[in-house]
C-alpha positions as MATLAB code, in Angstrom:
seq = 'MKRAMPWSDQVDLISSDESSSDAEVEVNDGTSNSPPDQPPQELSPEGLLIKRAELYQEYMKQVPIPTQRGSIIPYTSWMGLGRSIKQLYGQPLHYLTNILLKQWDQLRFGSEDEDRPLDTIIHPCKAEATIWLIEEVHRHTTSSLHIAKLWQSDPMHYAFVDPIFPDL';
ca = [
     126.558   94.316  110.177;
     123.035   94.779  111.148;
     120.364   92.308  111.103;
     117.296   93.515  109.123;
     114.035   94.098  111.024;
     111.082   91.885  109.991;
     108.843   93.796  107.738;
     105.824   93.953  110.178;
     108.182   95.310  113.053;
     109.536   98.152  111.056;
     109.129  101.558  112.799;
     110.236  105.157  111.884;
     110.996  107.605  114.513;
     110.725  111.137  113.525;
     111.482  113.762  116.147;
     110.564  117.465  116.067;
     112.914  120.169  115.686;
     112.090  121.772  119.130;
     114.970  121.963  121.545;
     113.054  121.474  124.761;
     113.375  118.207  126.432;
     109.677  117.365  126.517;
     109.393  117.463  122.579;
     106.929  114.907  121.087;
     108.061  112.173  119.100;
     105.902  110.753  116.244;
     105.942  107.322  115.429;
     105.352  106.121  111.627;
     104.614  102.531  111.244;
     104.406  102.895  107.232;
     100.829  102.225  107.034;
      99.590  105.604  105.896;
     101.025  109.227  104.865;
      98.268  111.064  106.594;
      99.325  114.040  109.121;
      99.318  112.905  112.821;
      96.061  114.950  113.517;
      94.091  112.841  110.848;
      93.130  109.200  111.472;
      95.398  106.900  109.358;
      94.023  105.329  106.177;
      94.235  101.578  105.798;
      96.014  100.320  102.643;
      93.909   98.280  100.307;
      94.902   94.586   99.972;
      96.681   95.380   96.649;
      98.424   98.446   98.207;
      99.798   95.933  101.047;
     100.941   93.482   98.354;
     102.797   96.324   96.692;
     104.362   97.501   99.748;
     105.416   93.903  100.676;
     107.030   93.363   97.081;
     108.840   96.823   97.573;
     110.269   95.794  100.860;
     111.149   92.302   99.673;
     113.045   93.764   96.550;
     114.915   96.389   98.592;
     115.856   93.622  100.833;
     116.935   91.058   98.094;
     119.133   94.058   96.573;
     120.987   94.199   99.805;
     121.928   90.431   99.976;
     125.381   90.059   98.388;
     126.080   87.284   95.890;
     128.905   84.988   97.095;
     132.043   85.497   95.343;
     133.965   82.585   96.827;
     132.586   79.214   95.374;
     134.956   76.470   96.020;
     132.860   73.100   96.355;
     131.299   71.170   93.668;
     127.520   70.490   94.805;
     126.116   67.229   93.609;
     122.383   67.548   92.462;
     119.902   65.635   90.730;
     117.286   68.503   89.938;
     117.325   72.182   89.634;
     115.254   72.756   92.691;
     117.492   70.241   94.474;
     120.615   72.393   93.489;
     118.818   75.633   94.752;
     118.113   74.111   98.141;
     121.765   72.770   98.545;
     123.010   76.331   97.532;
     120.537   78.140  100.048;
     121.901   75.739  102.995;
     125.693   76.013  101.852;
     125.690   79.921  101.271;
     123.020   80.571  104.187;
     120.972   83.015  102.095;
     117.829   83.023  100.237;
     117.217   82.862   96.456;
     115.072   85.255   94.747;
     111.297   84.370   94.344;
     111.561   84.446   90.457;
     114.853   82.215   90.833;
     112.869   79.638   92.710;
     110.188   79.904   89.994;
     112.636   79.397   87.432;
     114.285   76.367   88.950;
     110.954   74.843   89.154;
     110.193   75.474   85.566;
     113.454   74.133   84.484;
     112.630   70.757   86.299;
     109.182   70.597   84.721;
     110.829   70.974   81.248;
     112.630   67.765   81.891;
     109.404   65.856   82.149;
     109.017   63.477   79.080;
     112.586   63.732   77.887;
     114.933   61.029   77.293;
     117.142   61.976   80.148;
     114.317   62.786   82.729;
     115.381   60.099   85.179;
     119.183   60.892   84.591;
     120.754   63.140   87.503;
     121.268   66.639   86.065;
     124.996   66.690   87.518;
     125.887   63.947   85.061;
     124.394   66.249   82.092;
     125.521   69.614   83.238;
     128.646   70.059   85.268;
     127.640   71.106   88.905;
     129.976   74.398   88.703;
     128.436   75.581   85.456;
     124.828   74.816   86.925;
     125.728   76.797   90.211;
     127.312   79.831   88.229;
     124.247   79.837   86.227;
     121.873   80.050   89.076;
     124.105   82.830   90.592;
     124.015   84.906   87.420;
     120.098   84.587   87.190;
     120.125   85.434   90.879;
     122.021   88.550   90.346;
     119.775   89.623   87.571;
     116.524   89.061   89.568;
     117.868   90.815   92.714;
     119.107   93.878   90.826;
     116.679   94.435   87.975;
     113.174   93.124   88.970;
     110.550   95.573   89.390;
     108.548   95.345   92.586;
     105.357   96.150   90.770;
     106.098   92.894   88.689;
     106.688   90.838   91.707;
     103.457   92.265   93.202;
     101.480   91.339   90.154;
     102.972   87.807   90.081;
     102.130   87.324   93.848;
      98.601   88.692   93.250;
      97.953   86.077   90.541;
      99.387   83.304   92.665;
      97.932   82.625   95.991;
     100.785   80.235   96.986;
     103.501   82.579   96.089;
     104.838   82.598   99.528;
     105.906   78.979   98.945;
     108.583   80.296   96.774;
     109.738   83.209   98.955;
     112.739   81.784  100.998;
     112.333   82.158  104.825;
     116.319   82.611  105.128;
     117.370   86.206  106.423;
     121.278   86.492  106.386;
     122.908   89.238  108.382;
     123.705   92.057  106.180;
];
């Protein structure tokens, strides 16, 4: 398995069809689609955000959902369970899954069971299975344009994008 390159370091090499040994090699860093004899055009901030969201979503589609889940994870909150899952399986959770876990924790504010640990309300196996099911939906069906729109409206979006990059 190969490790994915960081987004900013990806480089596409395109060689010419000439058979001579001194054939030129063009380097495309993905910042524009202009021919090599024209200066590259800068992407707008929105264009860069859309490109980052596309790369993110394509990467997340490649990360497999774990099929072997044998341990019971104690937890007191949804976000706490999410952190434990990331540590145990060594892989990220999708941005939208992280946002959803935060929202689920916020829904408990003011409830009669607010201070009760969640693993005494919802069995840890059911809770983990629920997160993985939602994660699969987010990884495989989310539009990168939707992610870009959410990121554009939330200047702190990077706080919910996990920095864990497993070997693929």
